[in-house]
């Protein structure tokens, strides 16, 4: 009969052995173009850090955050939280030509918010556009669902706001209001971007893409990527929180 210690050891070994391999994670990052997105994040937040540092008084000491940790922490989270079998399913999904086309368009095309909104407005006025828009909204809904965006807020924005100057003034009701507004904004942005970036896709391609993004594999990927992004950025955000005053950024 196994004792509790042996059961715990076997459980830990089972969890370790089932984790995605480093090779799988690297393959995923390559096919999903996550590497380019991480590099862009590193560049953006490095500029943010430099900008805030310039605004500090001369006698204040500011610790620089190593932006390379973003990529390391992102990979670390994926490897620990996606099993080997789950990653196999995700990589299998990325063998789809239509999904690879969608990823390529997202990463290679220039996105202009005003241009995208103008395109969306013109599309809504076209005859028989309702079916296309309905398909695209379902795709966007799968990629930017409320639960997954909520993970990003709870694990990243909430700790940041709570640790900011005067963050203790944000009660539970106000935090929930911030979360609801954050989720709504991200979903609206995701909807507009998805419709605009898919403007060259045929209806057949969109129908195929919808089936893929609604699959359990892509849903698991989306949830893991939102959580991995929050994990990768959390330490950086917390390092900046003491310089952010919530009272100065109220709407």
Coordinates of C-alpha atoms in Angstrom, one line a residue:
X1 CA 0.0 0.0 0.0
X2 CA 1.4 3.4 -1.0
X3 CA 1.8 6.0 1.7
X4 CA 1.0 9.7 1.1
X5 CA 4.7 10.6 0.5
X6 CA 4.9 8.1 -2.4
X7 CA 1.6 9.2 -3.9
X8 CA 2.9 12.8 -3.9
X9 CA 6.2 11.8 -5.5
X10 CA 4.3 9.8 -8.2
X11 CA 2.0 12.8 -8.8
X12 CA 4.9 15.2 -9.2
X13 CA 6.7 12.8 -11.5
X14 CA 3.6 12.3 -13.6
X15 CA 3.1 16.1 -14.0
X16 CA 6.8 16.5 -14.9
X17 CA 6.8 13.8 -17.5
X18 CA 3.6 15.0 -19.2
X19 CA 4.8 18.6 -19.6
X20 CA 5.4 20.0 -23.0
X21 CA 9.0 19.6 -24.1
X22 CA 11.3 22.6 -24.7
X23 CA 11.5 21.5 -28.4
X24 CA 7.7 21.5 -28.6
X25 CA 7.5 25.0 -27.1
X26 CA 10.1 26.3 -29.6
X27 CA 8.3 24.7 -32.5
X28 CA 5.1 26.3 -31.3
X29 CA 6.6 29.8 -30.9
X30 CA 8.0 29.5 -34.4
X31 CA 4.8 28.5 -36.2
X32 CA 2.6 30.8 -34.1
X33 CA 4.9 33.8 -34.7
X34 CA 5.0 34.4 -30.9
X35 CA 8.7 35.2 -31.2
X36 CA 8.0 38.3 -33.2
X37 CA 5.3 39.4 -30.8
X38 CA 7.6 38.9 -27.8
X39 CA 10.3 40.9 -29.5
X40 CA 7.8 43.7 -30.2
X41 CA 6.6 43.6 -26.6
X42 CA 10.2 43.8 -25.3
X43 CA 10.8 46.9 -27.6
X44 CA 7.6 48.6 -26.5
X45 CA 8.1 48.1 -22.8
X46 CA 11.8 49.0 -23.0
X47 CA 10.8 52.3 -24.5
X48 CA 8.1 52.8 -21.8
X49 CA 10.7 52.1 -19.1
X50 CA 13.2 54.6 -20.6
X51 CA 10.4 57.2 -20.9
X52 CA 9.4 56.8 -17.3
X53 CA 13.0 56.8 -16.1
X54 CA 13.6 60.2 -17.9
X55 CA 10.7 61.7 -15.9
X56 CA 12.2 60.6 -12.6
X57 CA 14.1 63.1 -10.5
X58 CA 17.9 63.1 -10.8
X59 CA 18.4 61.8 -7.3
X60 CA 16.0 58.9 -7.6
X61 CA 17.5 55.4 -8.2
X62 CA 15.6 53.3 -10.8
X63 CA 16.2 49.7 -11.3
X64 CA 16.2 48.6 -14.9
X65 CA 14.0 45.6 -15.7
X66 CA 15.7 43.0 -18.0
X67 CA 13.4 42.7 -21.0
X68 CA 14.8 39.4 -22.0
X69 CA 13.0 37.9 -19.0
X70 CA 9.7 38.4 -20.9
X71 CA 10.6 35.8 -23.4
X72 CA 12.1 33.4 -20.8
X73 CA 9.1 33.7 -18.6
X74 CA 6.7 33.2 -21.5
X75 CA 8.4 30.0 -22.6
X76 CA 8.6 28.8 -19.0
X77 CA 4.9 29.2 -18.4
X78 CA 3.9 27.4 -21.6
X79 CA 6.2 24.5 -20.9
X80 CA 4.8 24.0 -17.3
X81 CA 1.2 24.5 -18.1
X82 CA 0.6 22.7 -21.4
X83 CA 1.1 19.0 -21.5
X84 CA 3.0 17.2 -24.2
X85 CA -0.2 15.7 -25.7
X86 CA -2.0 19.1 -25.6
X87 CA 1.0 20.7 -27.4
X88 CA 0.9 18.0 -30.0
X89 CA -2.8 18.8 -30.7
X90 CA -2.0 22.5 -30.9
X91 CA 0.9 21.9 -33.3
X92 CA -1.4 19.7 -35.4
X93 CA -3.9 22.5 -35.7
X94 CA -1.1 24.8 -37.0
X95 CA -0.6 22.5 -39.9
X96 CA -3.8 24.0 -41.4
X97 CA -3.0 26.3 -44.3
X98 CA -5.9 28.7 -43.4
X99 CA -4.7 29.1 -39.8
X100 CA -1.1 29.8 -40.9
X101 CA -2.5 32.3 -43.4
X102 CA -4.4 34.0 -40.6
X103 CA -1.3 34.1 -38.4
X104 CA 0.8 35.5 -41.2
X105 CA -1.7 38.2 -42.0
X106 CA -1.9 39.2 -38.4
X107 CA 1.9 39.6 -38.0
X108 CA 2.9 40.8 -41.5
X109 CA 0.1 43.4 -42.2
X110 CA 0.1 46.9 -41.0
X111 CA -2.8 47.6 -38.8
X112 CA -4.3 51.0 -38.6
X113 CA -7.2 51.4 -36.2
X114 CA -8.9 54.2 -38.1
X115 CA -8.5 52.5 -41.4
X116 CA -9.9 49.3 -39.9
X117 CA -13.0 51.1 -38.5
X118 CA -13.6 52.7 -41.8
X119 CA -13.4 49.3 -43.5
X120 CA -15.8 47.8 -41.0
X121 CA -18.3 50.6 -41.6
X122 CA -18.1 50.2 -45.4
X123 CA -18.5 46.4 -45.1
X124 CA -21.6 46.8 -42.9
X125 CA -23.2 48.9 -45.7
X126 CA -22.5 46.2 -48.4
X127 CA -25.3 43.9 -49.6
X128 CA -25.2 40.4 -48.1
X129 CA -22.4 41.3 -45.7
X130 CA -24.2 40.0 -42.7
X131 CA -23.2 36.4 -43.2
X132 CA -19.5 37.3 -43.5
X133 CA -19.6 39.6 -40.5
X134 CA -21.4 36.9 -38.5
X135 CA -18.6 34.4 -39.3
X136 CA -15.9 36.9 -38.4
X137 CA -17.6 37.8 -35.1
X138 CA -17.7 34.2 -34.1
X139 CA -14.0 33.8 -34.9
X140 CA -13.2 36.9 -32.9
X141 CA -15.4 35.7 -30.0
X142 CA -13.5 32.4 -29.9
X143 CA -10.1 34.2 -30.0
X144 CA -11.0 36.9 -27.5
X145 CA -13.4 35.3 -25.1
X146 CA -14.3 36.9 -21.8
X147 CA -12.8 34.2 -19.6
X148 CA -9.4 34.4 -21.3
X149 CA -9.2 38.2 -21.3
X150 CA -10.2 38.1 -17.7
X151 CA -7.2 36.0 -16.9
X152 CA -5.0 38.7 -18.3
X153 CA -6.7 41.3 -16.2
X154 CA -6.7 39.3 -12.9
X155 CA -3.1 38.2 -13.2
X156 CA -1.6 41.4 -14.7
X157 CA -3.7 44.6 -14.5
X158 CA -5.3 43.9 -11.0
X159 CA -2.0 43.4 -9.2
X160 CA -0.6 46.4 -11.1
X161 CA -3.4 48.7 -10.0
X162 CA -3.4 47.4 -6.4
X163 CA 0.4 48.1 -6.2
X164 CA 0.2 51.5 -7.7
X165 CA 0.2 54.8 -5.8
X166 CA -3.3 55.2 -4.2
X167 CA -4.2 51.7 -5.4
X168 CA -5.6 50.9 -2.0
X169 CA -8.5 53.3 -2.9
X170 CA -9.8 50.9 -5.5
X171 CA -12.5 48.8 -3.8
X172 CA -13.9 45.5 -5.2
X173 CA -16.8 47.3 -7.0
X174 CA -14.4 49.7 -8.7
X175 CA -12.0 46.9 -9.6
X176 CA -14.9 44.9 -11.2
X177 CA -15.9 48.0 -13.1
X178 CA -12.3 48.3 -14.4
X179 CA -12.3 44.6 -15.3
X180 CA -15.6 44.8 -17.2
X181 CA -14.4 47.9 -19.1
X182 CA -11.0 46.2 -19.9
X183 CA -12.7 43.1 -21.2
X184 CA -15.2 45.0 -23.3
X185 CA -12.4 47.2 -24.8
X186 CA -10.2 44.2 -25.7
X187 CA -13.1 42.3 -27.3
X188 CA -14.1 45.3 -29.4
X189 CA -10.5 45.7 -30.5
X190 CA -10.2 42.0 -31.3
X191 CA -13.5 42.1 -33.3
X192 CA -12.4 45.1 -35.4
X193 CA -8.9 43.7 -36.0
X194 CA -10.2 40.2 -36.9
X195 CA -12.6 41.6 -39.4
X196 CA -10.1 44.0 -41.0
X197 CA -7.2 41.5 -41.1
X198 CA -9.4 38.8 -42.7
X199 CA -10.7 41.1 -45.5
X200 CA -8.9 39.0 -48.2
X201 CA -10.2 35.7 -46.9
X202 CA -12.9 33.8 -48.9
X203 CA -16.1 32.6 -47.2
X204 CA -14.8 29.1 -47.5
X205 CA -11.6 30.0 -45.7
X206 CA -13.5 31.8 -42.9
X207 CA -15.7 28.8 -42.4
X208 CA -12.7 26.5 -42.1
X209 CA -11.0 29.0 -39.8
X210 CA -14.0 29.1 -37.5
X211 CA -13.9 25.4 -37.1
X212 CA -10.2 25.5 -36.1
X213 CA -10.4 28.4 -33.6
X214 CA -13.4 26.7 -31.9
X215 CA -11.5 23.5 -31.4
X216 CA -10.4 22.4 -27.9
X217 CA -6.8 22.6 -28.9
X218 CA -6.9 26.3 -29.9
X219 CA -9.1 27.2 -27.0
X220 CA -6.5 25.7 -24.7
X221 CA -3.8 27.5 -26.6
X222 CA -5.6 30.8 -26.3
X223 CA -6.1 30.4 -22.5
X224 CA -2.5 29.4 -22.0
X225 CA -1.1 32.3 -24.1
X226 CA -3.2 34.9 -22.2
X227 CA -2.0 33.5 -18.9
X228 CA 1.6 33.2 -20.2
X229 CA 1.6 36.8 -21.3
X230 CA 0.4 37.9 -17.9
X231 CA 3.0 35.8 -16.2
X232 CA 5.8 37.2 -18.5
X233 CA 4.8 40.8 -17.9
X234 CA 3.7 40.7 -14.3
X235 CA 7.2 41.4 -12.7
X236 CA 7.8 44.2 -15.2
X237 CA 4.4 45.8 -14.5
X238 CA 4.9 45.5 -10.7
X239 CA 8.3 47.2 -11.1
X240 CA 6.6 50.1 -12.7
X241 CA 3.6 50.2 -10.4
X242 CA 5.2 52.5 -7.7
X243 CA 5.5 55.2 -10.4
X244 CA 1.9 55.0 -11.5
X245 CA -0.7 57.1 -9.6
X246 CA -4.2 55.9 -10.1
X247 CA -5.6 59.3 -9.1
X248 CA -3.9 60.9 -12.1
X249 CA -5.3 58.4 -14.6
X250 CA -8.9 58.4 -13.7
X251 CA -11.4 58.9 -16.5

